[in-house]
């Protein structure tokens, strides 16, 4: 199947290049398929005649570090995975139609850092793997024999990151063939400076490369299509002749769009700009960019407005991994994460503490998620720095690549340059002895050179002037905002929501955003803010992630509202009760005492709560009901335990504690009422023992594109089909047909099992398989079995 797929892909590529209408423009080909991989340091692996026949065959994206065994020696910060290197190789033939054109390899990133060779010659690499780069291979191609790309990737040293990074070619790779005179890399900039319901002005700027010194006539045109595909506007201009600049940024005449469809969280309408370069009457390049028509405003009076309407950010701040696939950037994994967040009322993600993938931003545009786009953790040349070159030698290259890459995304509302700098001077950038103020101002100037439409910030913690931390004696006396927060356009604070009003007494012009909030404080950080005048908040680690573990065998951070498989914990419904207006009540039963730890000068932890009624007879349990209604009545087997009012206290709002509720097999029911009328109801029921398995699939439109994923969720069930969350046993997955099994999961952060393989223990009666589509449509067969339970089989179709 793999051989026929490769032949088909090559035939398609050749036919595209042979088409006269496309031959003089550009083609961009996904270069993710048919790579080979070998872990470790391999001598001479860059040489074209190196024997790689025994290497593992795989397709990108790929996180080689996640395939490694869990190892206590790897350290909790990096997710108990040892540091290491890996090599990738790929052979390909150059098409004769490429001659006379510019041929580029575009790597979206190499984790943590890496280098690239073509035919034995080093041609490029990255010193900061979260950002992409391209290499020109035009003059290095062989047209009479195969070409060999070799890539070395390194996870770096333990201290290079504070969290799990992954390793390898974890994002997409593309092959780009275009003319020398063309639109430059990330060369289109679209902004909407004036927007109303009746009309929108659109600015299109196009950066042209390869035209320096020419006196020929180069026309630059932009055609705008609305979300239905209808052409609604166009504009054009000429490139300057005999320019002495290597690249020219040409601002086209402003475009007017009548009755624009505005981009918003509820209705993320996307327009398309098609950019064409025509030289002496012949089309030589064509690119397209999606964008949204919207306005963003920030003020100390109202916080944040989108399209003139107040919006409060209700978000998360997480690291970039995606559960059982590690750091490998699969679009399906990203989309299901955003869908789950929106289901629970979230509208915002902060990309802590590095740029996420291009596909992440594109999907955020499509889903209506507001993004605070972050570039770095610390501004350090040593500690916590993920680059191979000193930060002070690199930042001026990173900022343009980052800003230009993401500036057309309507989802991006703010740029963040860094995180938690003001604890040591050497983490604050240039040695100016002002806690990073000068460095920030320089970064801000450079950012606005490429995007003057958005404000900038830096997330601050410890939140005190003079780097006074929680362990300082006068921490609760000198409640002054850190120096840097008083000069950033947006004042971002990690935690300490209870101090914001005091900060404003000393710096009243600050526009405040809570860039991290603790999950263990539940709704207090949300209700404790002035939501009329502040921007919003992002809950730290709301989804469990790998790394930053506080101790073996826990593989990462799990003081979260969702586990790493995206199964919601009961507290997620508490958040939903505040983040949505839909009447809600949800029952959570306390399993054991709450966990609390001191982490980064902040108390965090979680309440150990689950949502099932399979308990031990004769025992009593504390029970929470999470609700946005006025009151809740709790019943056990129809007998009322009582009625309690919802609290208006900031620290206890929307959660009602029922102490020492006697367990009796049957049903526990919560009835929520407002104004005396029932508005919501939730019930847990004691199940029978598990006798069978249930399968639920997520992707109803599974595409045969070689990249799309299917998430297959498996639950133990009793004779009535009810889920049995206490069931245990090892699940075996068998997959055949037009897809392959790439990972298994169960959401358990304590497990020593690997995600690779075909078996996984049930955890809370649950397990999951992740299948990757092939490039041919057809049938996929799945069989799932657990010893002692009735197995289940299912057939799926790849379209």
CSV table of C-alpha atoms in Angstrom, one decimal, residues 570-728:
chain,number,residue,atom,x,y,z
A,570,UNK,CA,-15.7,17.0,37.5
A,571,UNK,CA,-14.1,20.4,38.2
A,572,UNK,CA,-14.3,21.2,34.4
A,573,UNK,CA,-18.1,21.4,34.9
A,574,UNK,CA,-17.6,24.0,37.7
A,575,UNK,CA,-15.6,26.1,35.2
A,576,UNK,CA,-18.3,25.5,32.6
A,577,UNK,CA,-20.9,26.8,35.0
A,578,UNK,CA,-19.2,30.2,35.1
A,579,UNK,CA,-18.0,30.3,31.5
A,580,UNK,CA,-21.4,29.6,30.0
A,581,UNK,CA,-24.9,30.8,30.6
A,582,UNK,CA,-26.5,27.4,30.1
A,583,UNK,CA,-28.1,26.2,33.4
A,584,UNK,CA,-25.9,23.4,34.8
A,585,UNK,CA,-25.5,21.2,37.8
A,586,UNK,CA,-22.9,18.4,38.1
A,587,UNK,CA,-22.1,16.0,40.9
A,588,UNK,CA,-18.5,15.3,42.1
A,589,UNK,CA,-17.8,12.8,44.9
A,590,UNK,CA,-14.7,13.3,47.0
A,591,UNK,CA,-12.4,10.3,46.8
A,592,UNK,CA,-9.6,11.4,49.1
A,593,UNK,CA,-8.0,14.5,50.6
A,594,UNK,CA,-7.0,17.3,48.4
A,595,UNK,CA,-3.4,17.6,47.2
A,596,UNK,CA,-1.5,20.8,47.7
A,597,UNK,CA,2.1,21.7,46.8
A,598,UNK,CA,4.2,24.9,46.6
A,599,UNK,CA,5.2,25.4,43.0
A,600,UNK,CA,7.0,28.5,41.7
A,601,UNK,CA,6.1,30.4,44.9
A,602,UNK,CA,2.5,29.5,44.3
A,603,UNK,CA,0.2,27.1,46.2
A,604,UNK,CA,-1.4,24.7,43.7
A,605,UNK,CA,-2.9,21.3,43.7
A,606,UNK,CA,-6.3,19.6,43.2
A,607,UNK,CA,-9.3,18.2,44.9
A,608,UNK,CA,-9.5,14.4,44.2
A,609,UNK,CA,-13.1,14.2,43.0
A,610,UNK,CA,-14.7,11.7,40.6
A,611,UNK,CA,-18.2,11.4,39.1
A,612,UNK,CA,-19.6,7.9,39.8
A,613,UNK,CA,-21.8,6.2,42.4
A,614,UNK,CA,-20.0,2.8,42.6
A,615,UNK,CA,-18.9,3.1,46.2
A,616,UNK,CA,-18.5,1.0,49.4
A,617,UNK,CA,-21.7,0.3,51.3
A,618,UNK,CA,-21.9,1.8,54.8
A,619,UNK,CA,-19.5,4.6,54.1
A,620,UNK,CA,-20.1,8.3,54.0
A,621,UNK,CA,-18.8,10.7,51.3
A,622,UNK,CA,-18.4,14.4,50.9
A,623,UNK,CA,-20.1,15.5,47.7
A,624,UNK,CA,-19.8,18.7,45.6
A,625,UNK,CA,-22.5,20.0,43.4
A,626,UNK,CA,-21.3,22.4,40.8
A,627,UNK,CA,-24.0,24.8,39.5
A,628,UNK,CA,-24.8,28.2,38.2
A,629,UNK,CA,-28.4,28.0,39.6
A,630,UNK,CA,-29.6,29.7,42.7
A,631,UNK,CA,-30.0,26.5,44.8
A,632,UNK,CA,-29.6,22.7,44.6
A,633,UNK,CA,-31.5,19.8,46.2
A,634,UNK,CA,-29.6,16.6,46.6
A,635,UNK,CA,-31.3,13.2,46.8
A,636,UNK,CA,-30.1,9.7,47.4
A,637,UNK,CA,-32.5,7.0,46.0
A,638,UNK,CA,-35.3,9.6,46.0
A,639,UNK,CA,-34.7,10.7,49.6
A,640,UNK,CA,-33.8,14.4,50.0
A,641,UNK,CA,-30.6,15.2,51.7
A,642,UNK,CA,-31.6,18.8,51.8
A,643,UNK,CA,-31.5,22.1,49.8
A,644,UNK,CA,-28.6,24.5,49.8
A,645,UNK,CA,-28.2,27.9,48.3
A,646,UNK,CA,-25.4,28.8,45.9
A,647,UNK,CA,-22.7,30.9,47.5
A,648,UNK,CA,-21.9,34.4,46.4
A,649,UNK,CA,-18.4,34.3,48.0
A,650,UNK,CA,-15.6,34.6,45.5
A,651,UNK,CA,-13.8,31.5,46.7
A,652,UNK,CA,-16.8,29.3,46.9
A,653,UNK,CA,-19.1,30.5,44.2
A,654,UNK,CA,-20.9,27.8,42.1
A,655,UNK,CA,-19.9,24.9,44.3
A,656,UNK,CA,-21.9,23.5,47.2
A,657,UNK,CA,-20.4,21.0,49.6
A,658,UNK,CA,-22.6,18.3,51.1
A,659,UNK,CA,-20.8,16.7,54.0
A,660,UNK,CA,-20.9,13.0,55.0
A,661,UNK,CA,-23.5,11.8,52.5
A,662,UNK,CA,-24.4,8.2,53.3
A,663,UNK,CA,-23.7,5.8,50.4
A,664,UNK,CA,-26.4,3.5,49.2
A,665,UNK,CA,-26.4,1.7,45.9
A,666,UNK,CA,-28.8,3.2,43.4
A,667,UNK,CA,-29.0,6.8,42.4
A,668,UNK,CA,-27.7,10.2,43.6
A,669,UNK,CA,-29.5,13.1,42.0
A,670,UNK,CA,-28.9,16.8,42.0
A,671,UNK,CA,-31.7,19.1,41.1
A,672,UNK,CA,-30.8,22.8,40.3
A,673,UNK,CA,-33.4,25.5,40.7
A,674,UNK,CA,-33.6,29.2,40.0
A,675,UNK,CA,-36.6,31.2,41.1
A,676,UNK,CA,-38.1,27.9,42.4
A,677,UNK,CA,-38.1,26.3,38.9
A,678,UNK,CA,-35.9,23.4,38.0
A,679,UNK,CA,-33.3,24.4,35.4
A,680,UNK,CA,-30.9,21.5,35.4
A,681,UNK,CA,-30.5,18.0,36.7
A,682,UNK,CA,-27.6,15.5,37.1
A,683,UNK,CA,-27.7,12.0,38.2
A,684,UNK,CA,-25.2,9.3,39.0
A,685,UNK,CA,-26.3,5.7,39.1
A,686,UNK,CA,-24.7,2.6,40.5
A,687,UNK,CA,-23.8,0.3,37.7
A,688,UNK,CA,-23.5,-3.5,37.4
A,689,UNK,CA,-20.2,-5.2,36.9
A,690,UNK,CA,-18.5,-4.7,33.5
A,691,UNK,CA,-19.4,-7.3,31.0
A,692,UNK,CA,-18.6,-5.7,27.6
A,693,UNK,CA,-16.9,-2.8,25.8
A,694,UNK,CA,-18.3,0.3,24.1
A,695,UNK,CA,-16.6,2.2,21.3
A,696,UNK,CA,-17.1,5.8,20.5
A,697,UNK,CA,-15.4,7.5,17.6
A,698,UNK,CA,-14.9,11.3,17.3
A,699,UNK,CA,-14.1,12.0,13.6
A,700,UNK,CA,-17.2,11.6,11.5
A,701,UNK,CA,-15.4,12.9,8.4
A,702,UNK,CA,-12.2,10.9,8.5
A,703,UNK,CA,-10.2,11.9,5.5
A,704,UNK,CA,-7.8,9.7,3.5
A,705,UNK,CA,-5.1,12.3,3.3
A,706,UNK,CA,-2.3,10.5,5.2
A,707,UNK,CA,-2.6,13.0,8.1
A,708,UNK,CA,-6.1,12.9,9.6
A,709,UNK,CA,-6.6,11.1,12.9
A,710,UNK,CA,-9.4,9.1,14.3
A,711,UNK,CA,-9.8,9.0,18.1
A,712,UNK,CA,-11.4,5.7,19.2
A,713,UNK,CA,-12.6,5.9,22.8
A,714,UNK,CA,-13.3,2.6,24.6
A,715,UNK,CA,-15.4,2.3,27.8
A,716,UNK,CA,-16.2,-0.8,29.9
A,717,UNK,CA,-19.9,-1.2,30.1
A,718,UNK,CA,-22.4,-3.3,32.2
A,719,UNK,CA,-25.3,-5.4,30.9
A,720,UNK,CA,-27.4,-2.2,30.4
A,721,UNK,CA,-24.7,-0.5,28.4
A,722,UNK,CA,-23.8,1.9,31.2
A,723,UNK,CA,-20.1,3.0,31.6
A,724,UNK,CA,-18.4,1.3,34.5
A,725,UNK,CA,-15.6,3.7,35.7
A,726,UNK,CA,-14.2,1.3,38.2
A,727,UNK,CA,-13.5,-1.5,35.7
A,728,UNK,CA,-9.9,-2.6,35.1
